[in-house]
XYZ file of C-alpha atoms in Angstrom:
681
model
C 146.981 149.777 49.081
C 150.665 148.785 48.896
C 151.306 149.958 52.448
C 148.290 148.052 53.699
C 149.441 144.826 52.087
C 152.983 145.281 53.348
C 151.675 145.454 56.922
C 149.898 142.155 56.305
C 147.028 142.178 58.783
C 146.392 138.544 59.659
C 143.070 137.020 58.606
C 142.041 135.320 61.871
C 140.427 132.170 60.470
C 141.872 131.969 56.965
C 143.401 128.521 57.638
C 139.893 127.136 58.114
C 138.828 128.424 54.677
C 141.955 127.049 53.014
C 141.592 123.681 54.734
C 138.028 123.430 53.424
C 139.088 124.386 49.899
C 142.825 123.778 49.326
C 142.543 125.110 45.761
C 142.257 128.593 47.288
C 145.713 128.327 48.900
C 147.556 130.100 46.027
C 145.258 133.073 46.560
C 145.913 133.478 50.280
C 147.700 136.829 49.640
C 144.552 138.113 47.920
C 142.420 137.216 50.925
C 144.982 138.855 53.207
C 145.058 142.035 51.107
C 141.261 142.287 51.011
C 140.983 141.727 54.752
C 143.720 144.306 55.389
C 141.871 146.892 53.306
C 138.694 146.195 55.272
C 140.583 146.302 58.592
C 142.273 149.619 57.768
C 139.076 151.244 56.549
C 137.230 150.152 59.667
C 140.064 151.425 61.859
C 139.998 154.792 60.085
C 136.264 155.075 60.687
C 136.728 154.252 64.360
C 139.514 156.824 64.739
C 138.091 159.657 62.647
C 134.307 159.356 62.868
C 133.704 158.270 66.448
C 133.006 154.680 65.458
C 131.092 152.718 62.849
C 127.821 153.108 64.748
C 127.950 156.905 64.561
C 129.343 156.942 61.021
C 126.547 154.740 59.661
C 123.866 156.856 61.343
C 124.762 159.920 59.319
C 121.164 160.152 58.094
C 120.533 161.821 61.466
C 122.738 164.776 60.464
C 122.822 164.850 56.650
C 119.841 166.080 54.656
C 117.289 168.007 56.703
C 116.789 166.983 60.327
C 114.782 168.354 63.247
C 116.593 169.908 66.214
C 115.332 169.626 69.764
C 114.398 173.333 69.850
C 112.169 172.972 66.789
C 114.714 174.329 64.342
C 116.331 172.445 61.453
C 119.882 171.266 60.860
C 120.730 170.871 57.172
C 123.883 169.283 55.827
C 125.091 168.220 52.406
C 128.226 166.909 50.769
C 128.810 168.793 47.519
C 132.577 168.997 46.914
C 132.163 170.486 43.453
C 129.855 173.343 44.513
C 130.847 177.003 44.774
C 127.876 177.739 47.028
C 124.849 175.879 48.420
C 121.409 177.182 49.434
C 118.077 175.787 50.631
C 114.848 176.972 49.079
C 111.220 175.913 49.041
C 107.697 176.748 50.086
C 109.006 177.902 53.465
C 110.870 180.930 52.020
C 108.677 181.667 48.995
C 111.216 179.905 46.771
C 113.827 182.602 47.281
C 116.860 180.739 45.965
C 119.545 182.567 47.950
C 117.985 183.616 51.278
C 119.227 180.535 53.160
C 122.912 179.897 52.322
C 124.827 176.950 53.713
C 128.165 177.505 55.469
C 131.137 175.827 53.843
C 132.910 173.204 55.971
C 135.941 170.982 55.419
C 135.989 168.089 52.951
C 133.288 169.427 50.654
C 130.559 169.574 53.309
C 128.051 172.351 53.812
C 125.758 173.073 56.765
C 122.810 175.314 57.549
C 120.892 175.878 60.778
C 117.395 177.333 60.474
C 115.964 178.507 63.801
C 112.424 177.548 64.808
C 109.503 179.765 63.864
C 108.030 182.279 66.259
C 105.612 179.582 67.437
C 108.529 177.334 68.366
C 107.744 174.847 65.618
C 109.710 173.790 62.566
C 110.237 176.560 60.010
C 109.522 174.014 57.258
C 106.049 172.479 57.639
C 105.389 168.804 57.058
C 104.395 168.194 53.427
C 106.024 171.328 51.997
C 108.411 171.249 49.056
C 112.164 171.831 49.237
C 115.140 172.092 46.899
C 118.874 172.353 47.349
C 120.280 175.122 45.178
C 123.807 174.523 43.905
C 125.968 177.205 42.369
C 128.512 175.263 40.371
C 132.091 176.402 39.834
C 131.214 177.562 36.336
C 128.446 179.774 37.763
C 125.498 177.576 36.778
C 122.520 177.515 39.180
C 121.169 174.002 39.718
C 118.038 172.927 41.609
C 118.537 169.527 43.205
C 116.853 167.024 45.509
C 118.968 166.207 48.545
C 120.570 162.747 48.229
C 119.298 162.186 51.793
C 115.685 163.176 51.020
C 113.304 160.938 52.971
C 110.245 161.422 50.783
C 109.819 162.407 47.137
C 106.705 162.307 44.995
C 105.534 163.164 41.520
C 102.946 165.885 42.069
C 100.151 166.441 39.545
C 101.387 166.361 35.968
C 105.031 167.001 36.864
C 107.516 164.905 34.937
C 110.130 165.058 37.682
C 109.798 164.111 41.328
C 109.561 166.768 44.041
C 111.317 166.628 47.390
C 108.653 166.827 50.078
C 109.589 167.430 53.713
C 108.309 164.432 55.667
C 107.845 165.155 59.361
C 104.314 164.056 60.359
C 103.067 165.221 63.770
C 102.030 161.649 64.643
C 104.437 159.252 62.906
C 103.658 155.541 62.737
C 104.839 153.652 65.823
C 105.700 149.957 65.576
C 103.484 147.632 67.576
C 105.129 144.270 66.976
C 108.640 142.928 67.632
C 110.983 141.802 64.886
C 110.736 138.014 64.383
C 113.765 135.855 65.024
C 115.909 134.948 62.041
C 114.279 131.855 60.443
C 116.306 128.654 60.478
C 114.689 127.711 57.156
C 114.262 130.685 54.840
C 111.270 130.447 52.478
C 111.121 133.698 50.492
C 108.132 135.144 48.639
C 109.670 137.636 46.203
C 107.173 140.448 45.765
C 106.476 143.726 43.995
C 103.913 145.924 45.758
C 102.792 147.767 42.618
C 101.729 144.662 40.694
C 100.179 142.845 43.675
C 96.627 143.228 42.422
C 94.581 141.820 39.524
C 93.580 145.380 38.609
C 95.447 147.270 35.911
C 96.914 149.960 38.141
C 99.695 150.628 40.612
C 98.651 148.744 43.736
C 99.289 150.168 47.200
C 101.152 149.289 50.377
C 97.766 148.973 52.084
C 96.533 146.510 49.442
C 99.634 144.404 50.043
C 99.134 144.544 53.797
C 95.448 143.625 53.683
C 95.348 141.157 50.786
C 98.808 139.726 50.078
C 100.388 139.229 53.491
C 97.609 136.781 54.529
C 98.221 134.823 51.292
C 101.951 134.672 51.989
C 101.286 133.404 55.495
C 98.782 130.807 54.260
C 101.216 129.570 51.606
C 103.809 128.837 54.292
C 106.422 131.419 53.346
C 108.183 132.980 56.331
C 109.930 135.779 54.469
C 108.830 138.391 51.951
C 111.401 140.108 49.760
C 110.132 143.499 48.585
C 111.327 144.797 45.230
C 111.147 148.328 43.835
C 110.794 150.062 47.215
C 113.682 152.517 46.959
C 112.333 155.413 44.911
C 112.790 155.139 41.161
C 111.406 157.693 38.729
C 110.902 155.159 35.928
C 108.354 152.529 36.982
C 109.308 150.184 34.135
C 112.862 149.896 35.517
C 111.385 147.376 38.002
C 112.971 149.460 40.755
C 116.521 149.054 39.486
C 117.201 152.683 38.492
C 117.192 154.356 41.908
C 116.780 158.115 42.072
C 116.295 158.681 45.835
C 118.006 156.115 48.044
C 116.421 157.106 51.367
C 112.870 157.524 50.057
C 110.299 154.722 49.985
C 108.459 154.841 46.676
C 105.530 157.237 46.960
C 103.630 155.634 44.077
C 102.360 152.947 46.499
C 101.508 155.254 49.414
C 103.192 157.038 52.295
C 106.211 156.020 54.382
C 103.827 155.238 57.230
C 101.922 152.836 54.975
C 105.145 150.911 54.334
C 105.993 150.902 58.038
C 102.571 149.449 58.762
C 103.065 146.766 56.085
C 106.330 145.639 57.691
C 104.844 145.812 61.182
C 101.870 143.636 60.201
C 104.211 141.182 58.465
C 106.149 140.900 61.716
C 102.916 140.232 63.600
C 102.411 137.252 61.267
C 105.925 135.985 61.931
C 107.098 137.033 58.466
C 110.624 138.378 57.992
C 110.886 141.272 55.500
C 113.898 141.777 53.220
C 114.557 144.816 51.042
C 115.875 144.377 47.516
C 118.639 146.971 47.884
C 120.348 148.447 44.825
C 123.815 149.761 45.674
C 125.377 148.496 42.451
C 124.457 151.581 40.425
C 122.147 154.612 40.321
C 119.862 156.325 37.817
C 121.550 158.874 35.594
C 118.737 161.361 36.278
C 120.073 164.677 37.535
C 116.855 166.653 38.054
C 115.530 164.107 40.559
C 118.490 161.766 41.076
C 122.080 161.766 42.364
C 123.738 162.362 39.018
C 125.665 165.643 38.799
C 124.343 166.664 42.213
C 127.115 169.233 42.717
C 127.454 170.115 39.032
C 130.306 167.688 38.351
C 130.145 164.260 36.750
C 131.750 162.741 39.835
C 130.635 163.498 43.433
C 129.120 160.102 44.382
C 130.393 158.416 41.226
C 133.563 157.749 39.309
C 134.181 160.462 36.733
C 134.565 159.683 33.066
C 133.840 156.304 31.439
C 134.481 154.372 34.651
C 131.472 156.058 36.221
C 128.956 154.821 33.647
C 127.499 151.369 33.080
C 127.065 151.135 29.332
C 124.423 148.400 29.296
C 122.325 149.795 32.137
C 122.751 153.473 31.157
C 123.359 154.306 34.807
C 126.009 155.776 37.118
C 128.532 153.740 39.124
C 129.518 154.573 42.691
C 133.078 155.314 43.736
C 133.307 152.812 46.602
C 136.752 154.081 47.621
C 135.293 157.486 48.510
C 134.826 158.162 52.227
C 131.547 160.037 51.777
C 130.120 157.404 49.425
C 130.880 154.825 52.107
C 129.073 157.018 54.643
C 126.093 157.427 52.316
C 125.661 153.742 51.469
C 126.238 152.358 54.967
C 123.856 154.938 56.416
C 121.335 153.965 53.781
C 121.334 150.380 55.039
C 120.955 151.525 58.645
C 118.070 153.786 57.629
C 116.008 150.993 56.097
C 116.564 148.743 59.102
C 116.016 151.312 61.843
C 113.442 153.633 60.334
C 111.278 151.066 58.551
C 112.043 147.823 60.362
C 113.428 145.787 57.453
C 115.077 142.560 58.585
C 117.833 142.500 56.005
C 118.668 142.839 52.340
C 119.022 141.062 49.047
C 121.928 142.933 47.428
C 121.229 143.319 43.727
C 123.772 143.242 40.912
C 126.811 142.297 42.975
C 128.619 140.844 39.953
C 128.656 144.307 38.406
C 130.256 145.656 41.579
C 132.891 142.959 42.002
C 134.619 143.284 38.631
C 135.868 146.271 36.678
C 134.280 144.800 33.549
C 130.984 144.417 35.500
C 130.707 140.856 34.205
C 129.811 142.162 30.734
C 130.642 139.600 28.070
C 132.222 137.311 30.654
C 131.240 133.677 30.877
C 132.557 132.657 34.277
C 133.958 129.152 33.948
C 134.807 128.579 37.600
C 138.568 128.952 37.098
C 139.737 130.536 40.356
C 141.932 133.045 38.523
C 138.719 134.741 37.397
C 138.021 135.806 40.995
C 141.396 137.269 41.924
C 143.665 139.857 40.376
C 143.534 143.384 39.043
C 140.190 142.862 37.292
C 138.471 142.616 40.697
C 137.191 145.928 42.107
C 138.447 145.427 45.638
C 137.046 148.772 46.797
C 133.549 147.509 45.955
C 134.276 144.162 47.600
C 135.532 145.885 50.746
C 132.352 147.988 50.824
C 130.255 144.797 50.745
C 132.382 143.273 53.516
C 131.981 146.463 55.554
C 128.214 146.461 54.960
C 127.906 142.869 56.169
C 130.125 143.572 59.167
C 128.028 146.586 60.157
C 124.659 144.902 59.645
C 125.527 141.780 61.616
C 127.361 143.690 64.351
C 124.555 146.164 65.042
C 121.566 143.998 64.060
C 122.549 140.336 64.583
C 119.116 139.004 63.530
C 119.390 140.621 60.095
C 119.859 138.567 56.921
C 121.917 139.411 53.834
C 121.634 137.688 50.451
C 124.061 138.139 47.553
C 122.977 138.125 43.921
C 126.199 137.129 42.190
C 126.229 135.250 38.920
C 130.023 134.840 38.881
C 130.262 132.427 41.814
C 133.042 134.274 43.655
C 134.467 131.896 46.295
C 133.921 132.699 49.995
C 131.369 135.435 49.327
C 129.128 133.766 51.930
C 131.859 132.809 54.351
C 132.525 134.705 57.591
C 134.654 137.835 57.298
C 137.099 136.373 59.847
C 137.841 133.616 57.312
C 138.494 136.165 54.567
C 134.963 135.896 53.185
C 132.382 138.459 52.181
C 130.147 137.947 55.195
C 126.861 137.291 53.392
C 124.394 134.843 54.947
C 123.152 133.429 51.644
C 123.810 133.623 47.930
C 121.313 132.999 45.146
C 121.721 129.690 43.289
C 121.442 131.400 39.919
C 122.382 128.379 37.811
C 119.254 126.447 38.804
C 116.548 128.459 36.973
C 118.773 128.654 33.889
C 119.103 124.872 33.926
C 115.331 124.279 34.127
C 114.645 126.669 31.255
C 117.391 125.062 29.171
C 116.045 121.553 29.789
C 112.453 122.458 28.967
C 113.380 124.493 25.881
C 115.941 122.172 24.336
C 115.212 118.588 25.373
C 112.473 116.046 24.839
C 111.148 114.525 28.051
C 112.841 111.215 27.329
C 116.196 113.015 26.929
C 116.251 114.674 30.343
C 119.541 113.843 32.050
C 119.020 112.917 35.702
C 122.704 113.258 36.567
C 122.851 116.719 35.072
C 119.791 117.821 37.070
C 121.230 116.442 40.305
C 124.629 118.018 39.605
C 123.086 121.463 39.062
C 120.975 121.221 42.201
C 123.830 120.014 44.417
C 126.783 121.888 42.890
C 127.358 124.503 45.569
C 130.260 125.581 47.723
C 130.554 123.664 50.974
C 129.459 125.660 54.042
C 128.114 128.538 51.950
C 124.325 128.790 52.122
C 122.362 129.037 48.878
C 118.855 130.238 48.092
C 117.445 127.793 45.538
C 114.702 128.775 43.126
C 113.140 127.348 40.006
C 112.304 130.824 38.737
C 112.318 134.395 40.021
C 111.099 137.710 38.634
C 113.782 137.450 35.920
C 111.995 134.533 34.257
C 108.594 136.259 34.551
C 109.570 139.368 32.595
C 108.366 140.117 29.097
C 110.655 138.571 26.517
C 111.043 135.435 28.609
C 108.554 132.858 29.852
C 107.700 131.420 33.238
C 108.055 127.670 33.721
C 104.280 127.312 33.505
C 104.276 129.114 30.167
C 107.168 127.054 28.808
C 105.317 123.883 29.842
C 101.748 124.740 28.784
C 101.947 127.873 26.629
C 98.712 128.850 24.816
C 96.666 126.031 26.345
C 96.767 127.906 29.639
C 94.196 130.273 28.142
C 91.810 127.542 27.020
C 92.260 124.344 29.014
C 92.827 125.281 32.658
C 89.159 124.818 33.591
C 88.180 121.563 35.306
C 85.041 121.667 33.128
C 87.195 121.090 30.048
C 89.010 117.810 29.295
C 92.458 117.388 30.787
C 94.747 117.569 27.769
C 98.185 115.921 27.620
C 99.863 119.338 27.540
C 98.091 120.611 30.653
C 98.504 117.302 32.480
C 102.241 117.211 31.751
C 102.633 120.884 32.633
C 100.869 120.614 35.979
C 102.785 117.503 37.018
C 106.212 118.824 36.013
C 105.530 122.231 37.555
C 105.071 120.549 40.943
C 108.016 118.178 40.560
C 110.429 120.911 39.455
C 109.486 123.059 42.424
C 109.746 120.325 45.025
C 113.074 118.926 43.855
C 114.487 122.467 43.716
C 113.112 123.215 47.180
C 114.411 120.008 48.758
C 117.722 119.456 46.963
C 118.895 122.863 45.744
C 119.954 124.837 48.797
C 119.537 126.081 52.332
C 116.758 128.524 51.451
C 114.014 128.713 48.817
C 112.575 131.567 46.769
C 109.465 131.982 44.639
C 108.250 135.034 42.737
C 104.694 136.090 43.501
C 102.100 134.323 41.391
C 104.499 131.766 39.976
C 103.489 129.316 42.703
C 100.166 128.772 40.941
C 101.524 129.057 37.405
C 100.531 132.650 36.623
C 99.494 132.572 32.960
C 101.084 135.798 31.741
C 104.482 137.421 31.780
C 105.235 140.698 33.507
C 105.514 143.925 31.548
C 105.340 147.417 33.028
C 103.618 150.342 31.314
C 105.987 151.926 28.798
C 105.949 153.521 25.380
C 106.427 150.155 23.702
C 103.081 148.861 25.037
C 101.168 152.156 24.975
C 101.610 152.594 28.742
C 99.421 149.560 29.416
C 99.029 148.056 32.887
C 97.511 144.858 31.493
C 100.608 142.789 32.266
C 101.739 144.793 35.303
C 99.504 142.850 37.674
C 99.154 139.471 39.369
C 95.868 137.609 38.931
C 95.617 136.019 42.370
C 91.921 135.378 41.847
C 92.807 132.579 39.413
C 94.170 130.467 42.275
C 91.044 131.100 44.344
C 88.679 129.959 41.580
C 87.710 126.302 42.228
C 86.763 125.866 38.581
C 90.364 126.483 37.491
C 93.311 124.116 37.753
C 95.591 126.860 39.070
C 94.306 126.002 42.551
C 95.999 122.591 42.352
C 99.418 124.192 41.955
C 98.657 126.746 44.657
C 97.648 124.027 47.135
C 100.721 121.937 46.354
C 103.000 124.941 46.902
C 101.389 125.570 50.276
C 101.671 121.953 51.419
C 105.260 121.735 50.194
C 106.181 124.736 52.366
C 104.212 123.396 55.317
C 106.079 120.090 55.077
C 109.402 121.930 55.086
C 108.244 123.924 58.102
C 107.510 120.636 59.860
C 110.775 118.857 59.018
C 113.189 121.712 58.276
C 115.119 120.229 55.368
C 116.463 123.658 54.384
C 118.167 123.919 57.773
C 119.436 120.329 57.562
C 122.732 119.121 56.072
C 122.740 118.685 52.274
C 120.813 115.708 50.909
C 122.347 112.296 50.281
C 121.425 111.282 46.738
C 120.968 107.524 46.578
C 119.861 107.244 42.959
C 119.784 109.188 39.705
C 118.882 106.494 37.232
C 119.133 107.629 33.617
C 116.990 105.033 31.849
C 114.361 104.881 34.600
C 114.409 108.711 34.922
C 114.277 108.351 38.703
C 115.947 110.562 41.324
C 115.918 109.549 44.995
C 117.549 111.293 47.944
C 117.342 111.555 51.721
C 117.222 114.764 53.718
C 115.866 115.658 57.179
C 114.614 112.100 57.862
C 112.588 112.149 54.641
C 113.021 110.101 51.486
C 112.241 112.020 48.294
C 111.314 109.923 45.251
C 110.945 111.530 41.809
C 109.912 109.680 38.664
C 110.589 111.964 35.688
C 109.849 109.262 33.097
C 107.269 110.596 30.617
C 105.388 107.296 30.298
C 106.517 104.661 32.809
C 105.572 103.946 36.382
C 107.245 101.228 38.420
C 106.019 98.593 40.836
C 108.130 97.093 43.594
C 110.813 99.770 43.167
C 113.643 99.324 45.643
C 114.690 102.458 47.520
C 117.729 102.757 49.760
C 117.177 104.021 53.314
C 119.803 104.644 55.957
C 117.358 104.833 58.853
C 115.454 101.589 59.476
C 111.781 101.532 60.380
C 108.317 102.249 59.043
C 107.677 104.927 56.389
C 104.473 106.576 55.199
C 103.653 109.005 52.393
C 103.965 112.624 53.543
C 103.441 114.423 50.219
C 102.273 113.005 46.910
C 102.076 115.125 43.774
C 99.704 112.530 42.289
C 97.075 113.268 44.946
C 93.760 114.595 43.581
C 93.936 117.862 45.562
C 97.057 118.681 43.524
C 95.570 117.795 40.151
C 97.029 114.282 40.201
C 95.537 110.916 39.305
C 95.405 109.306 42.770
C 97.501 106.275 41.886
C 99.102 105.872 45.323
C 97.407 104.465 48.428
C 98.212 106.806 51.318
C 97.283 104.142 53.863
C 100.171 101.961 52.747
C 103.005 101.548 55.214
C 106.507 100.837 53.936
C 108.865 98.789 56.122
C 112.596 98.679 55.625
C 114.581 95.469 55.246
C 118.168 94.860 56.282
C 119.086 94.774 52.637
C 121.706 97.308 51.556
C 120.963 99.235 48.385
C 122.609 102.218 46.722
C 125.139 102.690 49.528
C 122.454 102.688 52.237
C 122.320 100.096 55.009
C 118.613 99.366 54.531
C 116.025 99.529 51.784
C 112.316 99.292 51.144
C 110.035 98.503 48.221
C 107.715 101.192 46.898
C 104.633 99.805 45.166
C 104.426 102.525 42.533
C 107.011 105.172 41.910
C 105.454 108.488 41.168
C 106.667 111.639 42.878
C 106.315 111.145 46.596
C 107.911 112.051 49.887
C 108.134 109.323 52.491
C 108.097 110.161 56.155
C 109.452 107.824 58.798
């Protein structure tokens, strides 16, 4: 590292970053060092591996791959092994009949000639194992880290590696959609995407959920828990096989079809990728693959995440870099994913993994020896590779620390991500609802949270994600309406104050987050209509029940229930954004956040957004600033009857501006009644 810094590779556009944020100037050497590390690593790959393209396609040589003559080429990296063998159904489970040849740098290779019929010696669907003889003589049966399909067969506790080489693999029929200018994400989990108490399938999602997503106006689906994980209740965050699509939902071809059909609907598909840690399983995971506690991970305490009980990658290791970069290429090129939401980046960026750290925003927290620059350089390399080889791909960072420049171009010294999650927003809504009376809501504080983001870094805003839906927490709908959701959501029952307040605030919170909070928007499946129950996967603590591991979409389709009002509002909110593109527009100009009136007004994308958060007052002849003169009409009104409102606004009314400056705008207009509404010019 010292030599790299001494050479001082110039960061091409660093002056632009420092001009935008002069407070970063003292940390220019840090940006230079990080860029130099990235530059040197990339140069080494180009010089020693035949280029980044070849290096990141190592899934074509590692693991078990078909040769043109029908034989198989097998390759593994097991630096701690004394010997390596391949066994399985194909050789009657003889553990030592097919030894690998030792190569340099801890690699092992094996060529198995084709059968007498000229076909593969290992049939599609047969089981395999890598046999490792460790240096202490122990014989270990392992799944290849590059295994492309694993499944739990029968009553087996552990997963089996199954050779996946179908004679007629799925062929894509539809082109990848262009990168959306406005990103509206429907965060989804395939297994719970059914009202039935079971693990739902890829085919169910394709047939029943994709049409809903399209109808609701989302143009992107983010799939969670796809990378294979032995423990279902981990929500997909304890990965055991990084190249295998979870078999509990169906076959790899079923997932390919899901993505292909999504593309036919114009829906971009992101993978929730977990490169921040790995399951500590050894029988069916990466842990102790070669008999040592290192291999893919740091050895000793540094290689274990104490809170997650999982293993931590050694991002400085050449072969780990190969493995992870190839993993990203695999999901894009084999399955057709359009990009990634990188999970748990905060844990990667800091040696303390963010544990017990309340990031205050002091810039010294983001620079120095406590930053794991090897992990940061891996993320920079991943973004460089993805955008170089697949320019239409999208990357999203989940970082709670707020590291500066994470979503700035690499040439400026940034991390290269397209978007980052605005993680403070859902926390703020929960805090307000839990701790404050309606009359004590602070308009300035709400506006500050929704607008407090780094200039020229794109944010994905959300009122709640899967985190708020999990057992032990509550969704916004549950915080607002709680037990009455079980008894008073029918239109045949009287509209109670609790349900009325909950429905109205649910809509307002979502729209103001959508319109003011970022350059993209995210919603977790079912939350758009106020799903009445939390999410809890089958586990010992609930007697392996699937009762809460499901989404009751039928509730939004039932015209007797008030859930349909929220569902319809969510759809029309997205459709309005699709029409005007506020997410792709410059940040909003807030003209008013009036504390005593509880009113927030802002302009964005030639729309005027008016929110009245007062629990009891409405206003007549309310003056609203408007920069653009002309005639305005109501475009969206949360008080409309189709959204469960009280129909207090006349949608035929036209609002004309006057040359009367108000709230720093050149013109203004009078609104007859100020409930939540969006005015269109």
